PDB file of C-alpha atoms in Angstrom:
ATOM      1  CA  MET A  84     228.478 134.499 142.908  1.00  0.00           C
ATOM      2  CA  VAL A  85     226.999 137.133 140.554  1.00  0.00           C
ATOM      3  CA  LEU A  86     226.112 135.944 137.044  1.00  0.00           C
ATOM      4  CA  LYS A  87     227.938 138.078 134.505  1.00  0.00           C
ATOM      5  CA  MET A  88     225.718 138.835 131.509  1.00  0.00           C
ATOM      6  CA  ARG A  89     226.175 140.266 128.080  1.00  0.00           C
ATOM      7  CA  ILE A  90     223.604 143.015 127.663  1.00  0.00           C
ATOM      8  CA  LEU A  91     222.407 145.069 124.759  1.00  0.00           C
ATOM      9  CA  MET A  92     220.639 148.416 125.319  1.00  0.00           C
ATOM     10  CA  CYS A  93     218.910 150.092 122.376  1.00  0.00           C
ATOM     11  CA  THR A  94     217.951 153.795 122.593  1.00  0.00           C
ATOM     12  CA  HIS A  95     217.068 156.437 120.014  1.00  0.00           C
ATOM     13  CA  GLU A  96     219.115 158.997 122.034  1.00  0.00           C
ATOM     14  CA  TYR A  97     222.354 158.555 123.995  1.00  0.00           C
ATOM     15  CA  TYR A  98     224.675 160.833 126.054  1.00  0.00           C
ATOM     16  CA  PRO A  99     225.796 163.445 125.342  1.00  0.00           C
ATOM     17  CA  MET A 100     222.998 163.962 122.785  1.00  0.00           C
ATOM     18  CA  GLY A 101     219.598 163.885 124.444  1.00  0.00           C
ATOM     19  CA  SER A 102     218.050 164.387 127.905  1.00  0.00           C
ATOM     20  CA  GLY A 103     216.059 162.014 130.136  1.00  0.00           C
ATOM     21  CA  ILE A 104     216.336 158.756 128.224  1.00  0.00           C
ATOM     22  CA  ALA A 105     219.924 159.445 127.210  1.00  0.00           C
ATOM     23  CA  ASN A 106     221.076 160.156 130.730  1.00  0.00           C
ATOM     24  CA  LEU A 107     219.253 157.185 132.203  1.00  0.00           C
ATOM     25  CA  VAL A 108     220.793 154.761 129.648  1.00  0.00           C
ATOM     26  CA  TYR A 109     224.244 156.338 130.181  1.00  0.00           C
ATOM     27  CA  ASN A 110     224.088 155.981 133.929  1.00  0.00           C
ATOM     28  CA  LEU A 111     222.548 152.463 133.790  1.00  0.00           C
ATOM     29  CA  ASN A 112     225.360 151.455 131.431  1.00  0.00           C
ATOM     30  CA  LYS A 113     227.950 152.623 134.028  1.00  0.00           C
ATOM     31  CA  SER A 114     226.207 150.857 136.870  1.00  0.00           C
ATOM     32  CA  LEU A 115     225.901 147.546 134.962  1.00  0.00           C
ATOM     33  CA  THR A 116     229.510 147.749 133.815  1.00  0.00           C
ATOM     34  CA  ARG A 117     230.738 148.288 137.428  1.00  0.00           C
ATOM     35  CA  LEU A 118     228.872 145.115 138.391  1.00  0.00           C
ATOM     36  CA  GLY A 119     230.960 143.219 135.818  1.00  0.00           C
ATOM     37  CA  HIS A 120     228.452 142.893 133.023  1.00  0.00           C
ATOM     38  CA  SER A 121     229.399 143.452 129.394  1.00  0.00           C
ATOM     39  CA  VAL A 122     227.152 146.170 127.905  1.00  0.00           C
ATOM     40  CA  ASP A 123     226.735 147.198 124.268  1.00  0.00           C
ATOM     41  CA  ILE A 124     224.848 150.420 123.376  1.00  0.00           C
ATOM     42  CA  CYS A 125     222.911 150.616 120.127  1.00  0.00           C
ATOM     43  CA  SER A 126     221.836 154.146 119.158  1.00  0.00           C
ATOM     44  CA  PRO A 127     222.117 156.525 116.172  1.00  0.00           C
ATOM     45  CA  ILE A 128     225.535 157.650 117.569  1.00  0.00           C
ATOM     46  CA  GLY A 129     226.606 154.301 119.156  1.00  0.00           C
ATOM     47  CA  PRO A 130     229.018 153.954 120.745  1.00  0.00           C
ATOM     48  CA  ASP A 131     229.015 150.199 120.078  1.00  0.00           C
ATOM     49  CA  ILE A 132     226.338 149.725 117.380  1.00  0.00           C
ATOM     50  CA  LYS A 133     225.716 152.803 115.374  1.00  0.00           C
ATOM     51  CA  LEU A 134     222.561 153.296 113.250  1.00  0.00           C
ATOM     52  CA  GLU A 135     223.836 156.548 111.710  1.00  0.00           C
ATOM     53  CA  GLU A 136     221.146 156.470 108.959  1.00  0.00           C
ATOM     54  CA  ALA A 137     218.594 157.446 111.635  1.00  0.00           C
ATOM     55  CA  VAL A 138     220.428 160.630 112.798  1.00  0.00           C
ATOM     56  CA  LYS A 139     219.087 162.998 110.106  1.00  0.00           C
ATOM     57  CA  PRO A 140     215.519 161.633 110.163  1.00  0.00           C
ATOM     58  CA  ILE A 141     215.345 162.146 113.927  1.00  0.00           C
ATOM     59  CA  GLU A 142     216.775 165.676 113.614  1.00  0.00           C
ATOM     60  CA  ARG A 143     214.326 166.591 110.845  1.00  0.00           C
ATOM     61  CA  PHE A 144     211.185 164.739 111.665  1.00  0.00           C
ATOM     62  CA  GLY A 145     211.258 164.057 115.441  1.00  0.00           C
ATOM     63  CA  GLY A 146     208.978 161.155 116.361  1.00  0.00           C
ATOM     64  CA  PHE A 147     208.771 159.910 112.764  1.00  0.00           C
ATOM     65  CA  GLY A 148     212.556 159.711 112.695  1.00  0.00           C
ATOM     66  CA  ILE A 149     212.514 157.883 115.984  1.00  0.00           C
ATOM     67  CA  ALA A 150     210.032 155.377 114.458  1.00  0.00           C
ATOM     68  CA  TYR A 151     212.476 154.850 111.581  1.00  0.00           C
ATOM     69  CA  PHE A 152     215.303 154.133 114.107  1.00  0.00           C
ATOM     70  CA  TRP A 153     213.156 151.461 115.766  1.00  0.00           C
ATOM     71  CA  TYR A 154     212.206 149.979 112.395  1.00  0.00           C
ATOM     72  CA  LYS A 155     215.964 149.479 111.780  1.00  0.00           C
ATOM     73  CA  VAL A 156     216.372 148.050 115.387  1.00  0.00           C
ATOM     74  CA  GLY A 157     213.639 145.498 114.685  1.00  0.00           C
ATOM     75  CA  GLY A 158     215.631 144.060 111.855  1.00  0.00           C
ATOM     76  CA  LEU A 159     218.764 144.102 113.924  1.00  0.00           C
ATOM     77  CA  LEU A 160     217.104 142.152 116.770  1.00  0.00           C
ATOM     78  CA  GLU A 161     216.034 139.283 114.448  1.00  0.00           C
ATOM     79  CA  THR A 162     219.690 138.431 113.877  1.00  0.00           C
ATOM     80  CA  LYS A 163     221.304 139.750 117.113  1.00  0.00           C
ATOM     81  CA  HIS A 164     218.989 138.673 119.934  1.00  0.00           C
ATOM     82  CA  LYS A 165     220.672 135.310 120.432  1.00  0.00           C
ATOM     83  CA  GLU A 166     224.042 136.889 121.086  1.00  0.00           C
ATOM     84  CA  TYR A 167     222.876 138.513 124.369  1.00  0.00           C
ATOM     85  CA  ASP A 168     221.607 137.349 127.718  1.00  0.00           C
ATOM     86  CA  LEU A 169     219.465 140.487 128.197  1.00  0.00           C
ATOM     87  CA  ILE A 170     218.241 143.172 125.778  1.00  0.00           C
ATOM     88  CA  LEU A 171     216.787 146.427 127.116  1.00  0.00           C
ATOM     89  CA  LEU A 172     214.794 148.534 124.613  1.00  0.00           C
ATOM     90  CA  HIS A 173     214.274 152.101 125.863  1.00  0.00           C
ATOM     91  CA  ASN A 174     210.902 153.543 124.760  1.00  0.00           C
ATOM     92  CA  PRO A 175     210.713 151.183 121.771  1.00  0.00           C
ATOM     93  CA  LEU A 176     208.377 151.134 118.798  1.00  0.00           C
ATOM     94  CA  LEU A 177     208.654 147.658 117.174  1.00  0.00           C
ATOM     95  CA  PHE A 178     206.798 147.149 113.936  1.00  0.00           C
ATOM     96  CA  ARG A 179     207.578 143.445 113.565  1.00  0.00           C
ATOM     97  CA  GLU A 180     207.075 140.677 116.129  1.00  0.00           C
ATOM     98  CA  VAL A 181     210.424 139.540 117.563  1.00  0.00           C
ATOM     99  CA  LYS A 182     210.018 136.287 119.452  1.00  0.00           C
ATOM    100  CA  ALA A 183     212.783 136.459 122.053  1.00  0.00           C
ATOM    101  CA  LYS A 184     212.417 135.894 125.795  1.00  0.00           C
ATOM    102  CA  ASN A 185     215.449 138.021 126.708  1.00  0.00           C
ATOM    103  CA  ILE A 186     213.904 141.366 125.620  1.00  0.00           C
ATOM    104  CA  VAL A 187     212.569 143.888 128.126  1.00  0.00           C
ATOM    105  CA  CYS A 188     210.859 147.070 126.931  1.00  0.00           C
ATOM    106  CA  VAL A 189     211.725 150.004 129.249  1.00  0.00           C
ATOM    107  CA  VAL A 190     208.852 152.514 128.756  1.00  0.00           C
ATOM    108  CA  HIS A 191     209.739 156.050 129.653  1.00  0.00           C
ATOM    109  CA  THR A 192     206.685 157.783 128.268  1.00  0.00           C
ATOM    110  CA  LEU A 193     203.922 157.219 125.747  1.00  0.00           C
ATOM    111  CA  PHE A 194     202.888 159.573 122.976  1.00  0.00           C
ATOM    112  CA  TYR A 195     199.236 158.849 123.774  1.00  0.00           C
ATOM    113  CA  PHE A 196     199.523 160.435 127.225  1.00  0.00           C
ATOM    114  CA  ILE A 197     201.762 163.300 126.092  1.00  0.00           C
ATOM    115  CA  PHE A 198     199.087 164.168 123.627  1.00  0.00           C
ATOM    116  CA  LYS A 199     196.224 163.599 126.049  1.00  0.00           C
ATOM    117  CA  GLU A 200     197.720 165.662 128.839  1.00  0.00           C
ATOM    118  CA  SER A 201     199.060 168.678 127.026  1.00  0.00           C
ATOM    119  CA  ASP A 202     199.726 168.892 123.288  1.00  0.00           C
ATOM    120  CA  TRP A 203     196.169 168.631 122.089  1.00  0.00           C
ATOM    121  CA  ARG A 204     195.948 172.317 122.989  1.00  0.00           C
ATOM    122  CA  ASN A 205     198.228 173.183 120.117  1.00  0.00           C
ATOM    123  CA  ILE A 206     196.235 172.687 116.927  1.00  0.00           C
ATOM    124  CA  LYS A 207     199.391 172.960 114.817  1.00  0.00           C
ATOM    125  CA  LYS A 208     200.736 169.757 116.401  1.00  0.00           C
ATOM    126  CA  LEU A 209     197.550 167.741 115.798  1.00  0.00           C
ATOM    127  CA  PRO A 210     198.584 166.081 112.491  1.00  0.00           C
ATOM    128  CA  TYR A 211     201.980 165.151 113.992  1.00  0.00           C
ATOM    129  CA  TYR A 212     200.503 163.550 117.099  1.00  0.00           C
ATOM    130  CA  LEU A 213     197.752 161.776 115.214  1.00  0.00           C
ATOM    131  CA  GLY A 214     200.415 160.234 113.025  1.00  0.00           C
ATOM    132  CA  MET A 215     202.579 159.233 116.099  1.00  0.00           C
ATOM    133  CA  LEU A 216     199.542 157.813 117.883  1.00  0.00           C
ATOM    134  CA  ALA A 217     198.788 155.566 114.881  1.00  0.00           C
ATOM    135  CA  LEU A 218     202.432 154.383 114.780  1.00  0.00           C
ATOM    136  CA  GLU A 219     202.530 153.807 118.537  1.00  0.00           C
ATOM    137  CA  SER A 220     199.256 151.844 118.537  1.00  0.00           C
ATOM    138  CA  TYR A 221     200.513 149.682 115.608  1.00  0.00           C
ATOM    139  CA  ALA A 222     203.830 149.052 117.360  1.00  0.00           C
ATOM    140  CA  TYR A 223     202.365 148.009 120.703  1.00  0.00           C
ATOM    141  CA  LYS A 224     200.290 145.356 118.924  1.00  0.00           C
ATOM    142  CA  HIS A 225     203.643 143.708 118.159  1.00  0.00           C
ATOM    143  CA  MET A 226     205.114 144.242 121.599  1.00  0.00           C
ATOM    144  CA  ARG A 227     202.429 142.945 123.961  1.00  0.00           C
ATOM    145  CA  HIS A 228     204.055 139.508 124.262  1.00  0.00           C
ATOM    146  CA  LEU A 229     207.360 141.035 125.500  1.00  0.00           C
ATOM    147  CA  SER A 230     208.364 141.839 129.138  1.00  0.00           C
ATOM    148  CA  PHE A 231     208.093 145.403 130.356  1.00  0.00           C
ATOM    149  CA  ALA A 232     209.678 147.848 132.815  1.00  0.00           C
ATOM    150  CA  VAL A 233     208.967 151.498 133.422  1.00  0.00           C
ATOM    151  CA  THR A 234     210.715 154.603 134.782  1.00  0.00           C
ATOM    152  CA  SER A 235     207.731 155.970 136.686  1.00  0.00           C
ATOM    153  CA  PRO A 236     204.829 154.422 138.686  1.00  0.00           C
ATOM    154  CA  LYS A 237     202.536 156.634 136.555  1.00  0.00           C
ATOM    155  CA  THR A 238     203.606 154.804 133.386  1.00  0.00           C
ATOM    156  CA  ILE A 239     202.494 151.496 134.869  1.00  0.00           C
ATOM    157  CA  SER A 240     198.829 152.543 134.697  1.00  0.00           C
ATOM    158  CA  GLU A 241     199.393 154.120 131.268  1.00  0.00           C
ATOM    159  CA  LEU A 242     200.398 150.788 129.781  1.00  0.00           C
ATOM    160  CA  GLU A 243     196.894 149.500 130.336  1.00  0.00           C
ATOM    161  CA  HIS A 244     195.799 151.657 127.418  1.00  0.00           C
ATOM    162  CA  TYR A 245     197.593 149.231 125.117  1.00  0.00           C
ATOM    163  CA  GLY A 246     196.363 146.167 126.877  1.00  0.00           C
ATOM    164  CA  ILE A 247     199.461 145.460 128.959  1.00  0.00           C
ATOM    165  CA  LYS A 248     198.844 144.320 132.529  1.00  0.00           C
ATOM    166  CA  PRO A 249     200.727 146.431 135.061  1.00  0.00           C
ATOM    167  CA  GLU A 250     201.055 143.769 137.787  1.00  0.00           C
ATOM    168  CA  GLY A 251     204.706 143.106 138.731  1.00  0.00           C
ATOM    169  CA  VAL A 252     206.155 145.652 136.296  1.00  0.00           C
ATOM    170  CA  PRO A 253     209.609 146.688 137.702  1.00  0.00           C
ATOM    171  CA  ILE A 254     210.560 150.353 137.949  1.00  0.00           C
ATOM    172  CA  ILE A 255     213.916 151.759 136.833  1.00  0.00           C
ATOM    173  CA  TYR A 256     213.940 155.277 138.233  1.00  0.00           C
ATOM    174  CA  ASN A 257     215.360 158.063 136.080  1.00  0.00           C
ATOM    175  CA  GLY A 258     218.020 159.505 138.362  1.00  0.00           C
ATOM    176  CA  HIS A 259     221.534 160.860 138.361  1.00  0.00           C
ATOM    177  CA  ASP A 260     224.503 158.833 139.438  1.00  0.00           C
ATOM    178  CA  PHE A 261     225.939 161.266 142.043  1.00  0.00           C
ATOM    179  CA  SER A 262     228.450 158.705 143.255  1.00  0.00           C
ATOM    180  CA  ALA A 263     230.211 158.895 139.965  1.00  0.00           C
ATOM    181  CA  THR A 264     230.588 162.712 140.060  1.00  0.00           C
ATOM    182  CA  PRO A 265     231.068 163.686 143.751  1.00  0.00           C
ATOM    183  CA  VAL A 266     230.692 167.376 144.407  1.00  0.00           C
ATOM    184  CA  LYS A 267     233.402 168.602 146.798  1.00  0.00           C
ATOM    185  CA  SER A 268     232.312 172.260 146.777  1.00  0.00           C
ATOM    186  CA  LEU A 269     229.264 174.152 145.510  1.00  0.00           C
ATOM    187  CA  PRO A 270     229.572 176.639 142.663  1.00  0.00           C
ATOM    188  CA  LYS A 271     229.585 180.238 143.888  1.00  0.00           C
ATOM    189  CA  SER A 272     226.090 180.711 142.378  1.00  0.00           C
ATOM    190  CA  LEU A 273     224.755 177.983 144.771  1.00  0.00           C
ATOM    191  CA  GLU A 274     226.718 178.953 147.897  1.00  0.00           C
ATOM    192  CA  TYR A 275     223.475 180.142 149.552  1.00  0.00           C
ATOM    193  CA  LEU A 276     222.235 176.501 149.689  1.00  0.00           C
ATOM    194  CA  LYS A 277     224.819 175.770 152.424  1.00  0.00           C
ATOM    195  CA  SER A 278     222.780 177.742 154.950  1.00  0.00           C
ATOM    196  CA  LYS A 279     221.456 175.690 157.846  1.00  0.00           C
ATOM    197  CA  GLN A 280     218.561 178.023 158.413  1.00  0.00           C
ATOM    198  CA  GLY A 281     215.291 176.785 157.142  1.00  0.00           C
ATOM    199  CA  ILE A 282     214.533 173.977 154.699  1.00  0.00           C
ATOM    200  CA  ARG A 283     215.642 174.639 151.134  1.00  0.00           C
ATOM    201  CA  LEU A 284     214.000 172.863 148.245  1.00  0.00           C
ATOM    202  CA  VAL A 285     215.720 172.928 144.830  1.00  0.00           C
ATOM    203  CA  TYR A 286     214.330 172.015 141.442  1.00  0.00           C
ATOM    204  CA  VAL A 287     216.874 171.647 138.628  1.00  0.00           C
ATOM    205  CA  GLY A 288     215.346 170.879 135.230  1.00  0.00           C
ATOM    206  CA  ARG A 289     213.558 172.079 132.198  1.00  0.00           C
ATOM    207  CA  PHE A 290     210.729 174.644 132.519  1.00  0.00           C
ATOM    208  CA  ALA A 291     208.412 172.547 130.378  1.00  0.00           C
ATOM    209  CA  TYR A 292     204.673 171.832 130.714  1.00  0.00           C
ATOM    210  CA  LYS A 293     205.195 168.124 131.111  1.00  0.00           C
ATOM    211  CA  LYS A 294     207.304 168.678 134.248  1.00  0.00           C
ATOM    212  CA  ASN A 295     204.124 169.919 136.015  1.00  0.00           C
ATOM    213  CA  LEU A 296     205.746 172.946 137.699  1.00  0.00           C
ATOM    214  CA  PRO A 297     202.341 174.469 138.566  1.00  0.00           C
ATOM    215  CA  ARG A 298     201.747 171.467 140.894  1.00  0.00           C
ATOM    216  CA  LEU A 299     205.206 172.009 142.472  1.00  0.00           C
ATOM    217  CA  LEU A 300     204.355 175.683 143.107  1.00  0.00           C
ATOM    218  CA  LEU A 301     200.967 174.813 144.608  1.00  0.00           C
ATOM    219  CA  VAL A 302     202.591 172.265 147.010  1.00  0.00           C
ATOM    220  CA  PHE A 303     205.211 174.896 147.987  1.00  0.00           C
ATOM    221  CA  LYS A 304     202.393 177.482 148.587  1.00  0.00           C
ATOM    222  CA  HIS A 305     200.790 175.065 151.092  1.00  0.00           C
ATOM    223  CA  LEU A 306     204.221 174.451 152.783  1.00  0.00           C
ATOM    224  CA  ARG A 307     204.685 178.223 153.155  1.00  0.00           C
ATOM    225  CA  GLU A 308     201.196 178.511 154.742  1.00  0.00           C
ATOM    226  CA  LEU A 309     202.377 175.983 157.363  1.00  0.00           C
ATOM    227  CA  SER A 310     205.703 177.648 158.019  1.00  0.00           C
ATOM    228  CA  ASN A 311     208.052 180.238 156.575  1.00  0.00           C
ATOM    229  CA  ILE A 312     211.078 177.955 157.067  1.00  0.00           C
ATOM    230  CA  TYR A 313     210.602 176.586 153.550  1.00  0.00           C
ATOM    231  CA  HIS A 314     212.360 178.104 150.579  1.00  0.00           C
ATOM    232  CA  LEU A 315     212.085 177.023 146.921  1.00  0.00           C
ATOM    233  CA  TYR A 316     214.765 177.567 144.247  1.00  0.00           C
ATOM    234  CA  LEU A 317     214.043 176.868 140.602  1.00  0.00           C
ATOM    235  CA  ILE A 318     217.141 176.347 138.357  1.00  0.00           C
ATOM    236  CA  PRO A 319     216.446 176.085 134.630  1.00  0.00           C
ATOM    237  CA  LEU A 320     218.239 173.424 132.692  1.00  0.00           C
ATOM    238  CA  SER A 321     218.301 173.441 128.912  1.00  0.00           C
ATOM    239  CA  LEU A 322     219.256 170.226 127.082  1.00  0.00           C
TER     240      LEU A 322
END
């Protein structure tokens, strides 16, 4: 017998507005609902709990607007956490300590490592990221007592920066629910992928620095040195 739970998921972006986090929460919602759980989504656009006052700040101020959304969520959790069996907070920034054992923080990425790995190169972004790093550091001081999950093995080690031990942290992979949208036939633009000759590798996504496409091209170069049966196709996706 499967225990049916009432679940709350809070996210600063939700389908169809957003990309990685929005899609993961959307597909996770569908999967949990199919299992019989009751799921409420809290985001700036809902659909179940709307924090519409955060929409314009996020559009205008990016991460600072996201911090405002999580400030509002913190107040919501103080009164709502007893109504749910499980609460999943996706990439949260909590500025007050919420003492609830049913909360799991699902960390997708950290501003600290986005800044460290790429954006320090753009001097114009420096004030923005210094501000976000200060907010993130302050928020994680109020979150260390909570349970954590991640969407990538890489993020497990990144959590150590904020004093969170990575042992036993579960991984919720950021994937697409293909079973929900079966493809009966390929679009004409992708008909060439049906060829049985060779091994065809396809990347569909944003052409962004953080996606580490140079590493993908380097790996493909080594594959081509081994054999010419490998073919790589890059399909840009803008969200």
